[in-house]
Structure formats: C-alpha cells, structure tokens
C-alpha cells in the first residue's frame, strides 16, 4: 500500500535526531524561501542546500528524485508538488 510507504518515510524523517534540513540552517532556509523573485529564491535555496552535511544532502536528493516521480503521476494520484510540500515540508524543516 502506497500510504504505508509514505507514512514510513514520514515516520523515519520525524525520528531523525535532527531534521533533515538541520536546526542550524533553519533560519537560512526560511530567509531563502521568502524571496519574492523566483530565480533568486532558487539560487538562495541551492546555496543553503550546499551547506547541508553530506549524508543529509544525499538523502534530500533521493527524496526529491522520488517526489519528481510521484508528481509525474499527479493526474492519477493527486499528489501535486503543493500537496507533497504540505505533507512532507514540516517533517523536513522543523
């Protein structure tokens, strides 16, 4: 069941000793995501992502790759990027 897999991923991320995007980078992620200019926002977020510990970076990359596959089927599964952000965002960035 796909819901079991999604719940397992959310539980895994919640149980990490520190959020995937790290406490120390929280303010930088919030500031970067607040930029009103799309290109600048993307640039700033990429800049902060590069500061992640290597293991966090690799896991984030794999999760995003999976989310891209999920959104490829959004017409069927109704998991649009905004829905994924609502479901997983709070778990990734606490």
Coordinates of N, CA and C in Angstrom, one line a residue:
X1 N 0.8 -1.2 0.0 CA 0.0 0.0 0.0 C 0.9 1.2 0.0
X2 N 0.6 2.1 -0.9 CA 1.5 3.3 -1.1 C 1.4 4.2 0.1
X3 N 0.2 4.3 0.8 CA 0.1 5.1 2.0 C 1.0 4.6 3.2
X4 N 1.2 3.3 3.2 CA 2.1 2.7 4.3 C 3.5 3.2 4.0
X5 N 3.9 3.2 2.7 CA 5.3 3.6 2.4 C 5.5 5.1 2.7
X6 N 4.5 5.9 2.4 CA 4.6 7.4 2.6 C 4.6 7.6 4.2
X7 N 3.8 6.9 4.9 CA 3.8 7.0 6.4 C 5.1 6.6 7.0
X8 N 5.7 5.5 6.4 CA 7.0 5.0 6.9 C 8.1 6.1 6.6
X9 N 8.1 6.7 5.5 CA 9.0 7.7 5.2 C 8.9 8.9 6.1
X10 N 7.6 9.3 6.3 CA 7.4 10.5 7.3 C 7.9 10.1 8.7
X11 N 7.6 8.9 9.1 CA 8.0 8.5 10.5 C 9.5 8.4 10.6
X12 N 10.2 7.9 9.5 CA 11.6 7.9 9.5 C 12.2 9.3 9.7
X13 N 11.7 10.2 8.9 CA 12.2 11.6 8.9 C 11.9 12.3 10.3
X14 N 10.7 12.0 10.8 CA 10.4 12.6 12.2 C 11.3 12.0 13.3
X15 N 11.7 10.8 13.1 CA 12.5 10.2 14.2 C 14.0 10.4 14.1
X16 N 14.4 11.2 13.0 CA 15.8 11.5 12.9 C 16.2 12.4 14.1
X17 N 17.4 12.3 14.6 CA 17.8 13.1 15.8 C 17.8 14.6 15.5
X18 N 17.9 15.0 14.3 CA 17.9 16.3 13.8 C 17.1 16.4 12.5
X19 N 16.3 17.4 12.2 CA 15.6 17.4 10.9 C 16.6 17.3 9.8
X20 N 16.1 16.8 8.7 CA 17.0 16.6 7.5 C 17.6 17.9 7.1
X21 N 16.9 19.0 7.2 CA 17.4 20.3 6.7 C 18.2 21.0 7.9
X22 N 18.3 20.4 9.0 CA 19.1 20.8 10.2 C 18.6 22.1 10.9
X23 N 18.7 22.0 12.2 CA 18.3 23.2 13.0 C 19.2 24.4 12.7
X24 N 20.5 24.1 12.5 CA 21.4 25.2 12.3 C 21.1 26.0 11.0
X25 N 20.5 25.4 10.0 CA 20.2 26.0 8.7 C 18.8 26.5 8.6
X26 N 18.0 26.3 9.6 CA 16.6 26.6 9.6 C 16.3 28.1 9.1
X27 N 17.0 29.0 9.8 CA 16.7 30.4 9.5 C 17.2 30.8 8.1
X28 N 18.2 30.1 7.6 CA 18.7 30.4 6.2 C 17.7 29.9 5.2
X29 N 17.1 28.7 5.5 CA 16.1 28.1 4.6 C 14.9 29.0 4.5
X30 N 14.4 29.5 5.7 CA 13.3 30.4 5.8 C 13.5 31.7 5.0
X31 N 14.7 32.3 5.3 CA 15.0 33.5 4.6 C 15.1 33.3 3.1
X32 N 15.7 32.2 2.6 CA 15.9 32.0 1.2 C 14.5 31.7 0.6
X33 N 13.6 31.0 1.2 CA 12.3 30.7 0.6 C 11.4 31.9 0.6
X34 N 11.7 32.9 1.4 CA 10.9 34.1 1.4 C 11.1 35.1 0.3
X35 N 12.2 34.9 -0.5 CA 12.5 35.8 -1.6 C 11.3 35.8 -2.6
X36 N 10.9 37.0 -3.0 CA 9.8 37.1 -3.9 C 10.2 36.8 -5.4
X37 N 11.5 37.0 -5.7 CA 11.9 36.7 -7.0 C 12.2 35.2 -7.2
X38 N 11.6 34.6 -8.1 CA 11.7 33.1 -8.3 C 13.2 32.7 -8.5
X39 N 13.9 33.3 -9.4 CA 15.3 32.9 -9.7 C 16.2 33.1 -8.5
X40 N 16.0 34.2 -7.8 CA 16.8 34.5 -6.6 C 16.5 33.4 -5.5
X41 N 15.2 33.1 -5.4 CA 14.8 32.1 -4.4 C 15.4 30.8 -4.7
X42 N 15.4 30.3 -5.9 CA 16.0 29.1 -6.3 C 17.5 29.1 -6.0
X43 N 18.2 30.2 -6.4 CA 19.6 30.4 -6.2 C 19.9 30.3 -4.7
X44 N 19.2 31.0 -3.9 CA 19.4 31.1 -2.4 C 19.2 29.7 -1.8
X45 N 18.1 29.0 -2.2 CA 17.9 27.7 -1.6 C 19.0 26.7 -2.0
X46 N 19.4 26.7 -3.2 CA 20.5 25.9 -3.6 C 21.8 26.2 -2.8
X47 N 22.0 27.4 -2.5 CA 23.2 27.8 -1.8 C 23.1 27.3 -0.4
X48 N 21.9 27.3 0.3 CA 21.8 26.7 1.6 C 21.9 25.2 1.6
X49 N 21.3 24.6 0.6 CA 21.4 23.1 0.5 C 22.8 22.7 0.4
X50 N 23.7 23.4 -0.3 CA 25.1 23.1 -0.3 C 25.8 23.1 1.0
X51 N 25.2 23.7 2.0 CA 25.7 23.7 3.4 C 25.3 22.5 4.2
X52 N 24.4 21.7 3.7 CA 24.0 20.5 4.4 C 25.1 19.5 4.6
X53 N 25.1 18.8 5.7 CA 26.0 17.7 5.8 C 25.8 16.7 4.6
X54 N 26.9 16.1 4.2 CA 26.8 15.2 3.0 C 25.7 14.2 3.1
X55 N 25.6 13.5 4.2 CA 24.5 12.5 4.3 C 23.1 13.1 4.1
X56 N 22.9 14.2 4.7 CA 21.6 14.9 4.6 C 21.4 15.3 3.1
X57 N 22.4 15.8 2.5 CA 22.3 16.2 1.1 C 21.9 15.1 0.2
X58 N 22.6 13.9 0.4 CA 22.3 12.8 -0.4 C 20.9 12.3 -0.2
X59 N 20.5 12.2 1.0 CA 19.1 11.7 1.3 C 18.1 12.7 0.8
X60 N 18.3 14.0 0.9 CA 17.4 15.0 0.4 C 17.3 14.9 -1.2
X61 N 18.4 14.7 -1.8 CA 18.4 14.5 -3.3 C 17.6 13.3 -3.7
X62 N 17.7 12.2 -2.9 CA 17.0 11.0 -3.3 C 15.5 11.2 -3.0
X63 N 15.1 11.9 -2.0 CA 13.7 12.1 -1.7 C 13.1 13.0 -2.8
X64 N 13.9 14.0 -3.2 CA 13.4 14.9 -4.2 C 13.2 14.2 -5.5
X65 N 14.2 13.3 -5.8 CA 14.0 12.5 -7.1 C 12.8 11.6 -7.0
X66 N 12.5 11.1 -5.8 CA 11.3 10.3 -5.7 C 10.0 11.2 -5.8
X67 N 10.1 12.4 -5.3 CA 8.9 13.3 -5.4 C 8.7 13.7 -6.8
X68 N 9.7 13.8 -7.6 CA 9.5 14.1 -9.1 C 8.8 12.9 -9.7
X69 N 9.1 11.7 -9.4 CA 8.4 10.5 -9.9 C 6.9 10.6 -9.5
X70 N 6.7 10.9 -8.2 CA 5.3 10.9 -7.7 C 4.5 12.0 -8.5
X71 N 5.1 13.1 -8.7 CA 4.4 14.2 -9.4 C 4.2 13.9 -10.9
X72 N 5.0 13.0 -11.4 CA 4.8 12.6 -12.8 C 3.4 11.9 -13.0
X73 N 2.9 11.4 -11.9 CA 1.6 10.7 -11.9 C 0.5 11.5 -11.2
X74 N 0.7 12.8 -11.0 CA -0.2 13.6 -10.2 C -1.6 13.6 -10.7
X75 N -1.8 13.4 -12.0 CA -3.2 13.3 -12.5 C -4.0 12.1 -12.0
X76 N -3.2 11.0 -11.6 CA -3.8 9.8 -11.1 C -3.8 9.8 -9.6
X77 N -2.7 10.2 -9.0 CA -2.5 10.1 -7.5 C -2.9 11.4 -6.7
X78 N -3.1 12.5 -7.5 CA -3.5 13.8 -6.9 C -2.4 14.3 -5.9
X79 N -1.2 13.8 -6.1 CA -0.1 14.3 -5.2 C 0.7 15.3 -6.0
X80 N 0.2 16.5 -6.1 CA 0.8 17.7 -6.8 C 2.0 18.1 -5.9
X81 N 2.9 18.9 -6.4 CA 4.0 19.4 -5.7 C 3.5 20.2 -4.4
X82 N 2.4 20.9 -4.5 CA 1.9 21.6 -3.3 C 1.5 20.6 -2.2
X83 N 0.8 19.5 -2.6 CA 0.4 18.5 -1.7 C 1.6 17.9 -1.0
X84 N 2.6 17.6 -1.8 CA 3.9 17.0 -1.2 C 4.5 17.9 -0.2
X85 N 4.5 19.2 -0.5 CA 5.1 20.2 0.4 C 4.3 20.3 1.7
X86 N 3.0 20.2 1.6 CA 2.1 20.2 2.8 C 2.4 19.0 3.6
X87 N 2.5 17.8 3.0 CA 2.6 16.6 3.7 C 4.1 16.4 4.3
X88 N 5.1 16.8 3.5 CA 6.5 16.5 3.9 C 7.2 17.7 4.4
X89 N 6.8 18.9 4.1 CA 7.5 20.1 4.4 C 7.8 20.2 5.9
X90 N 6.8 20.1 6.8 CA 7.0 20.3 8.2 C 8.0 19.2 8.8
X91 N 8.0 18.0 8.2 CA 8.9 17.0 8.6 C 10.3 17.2 8.2
X92 N 10.5 17.8 7.0 CA 11.9 18.1 6.5 C 12.5 19.3 7.2
X93 N 11.7 20.3 7.6 CA 12.2 21.5 8.1 C 11.4 21.8 9.4
X94 N 12.0 21.5 10.5 CA 11.3 21.7 11.8 C 11.9 22.9 12.6

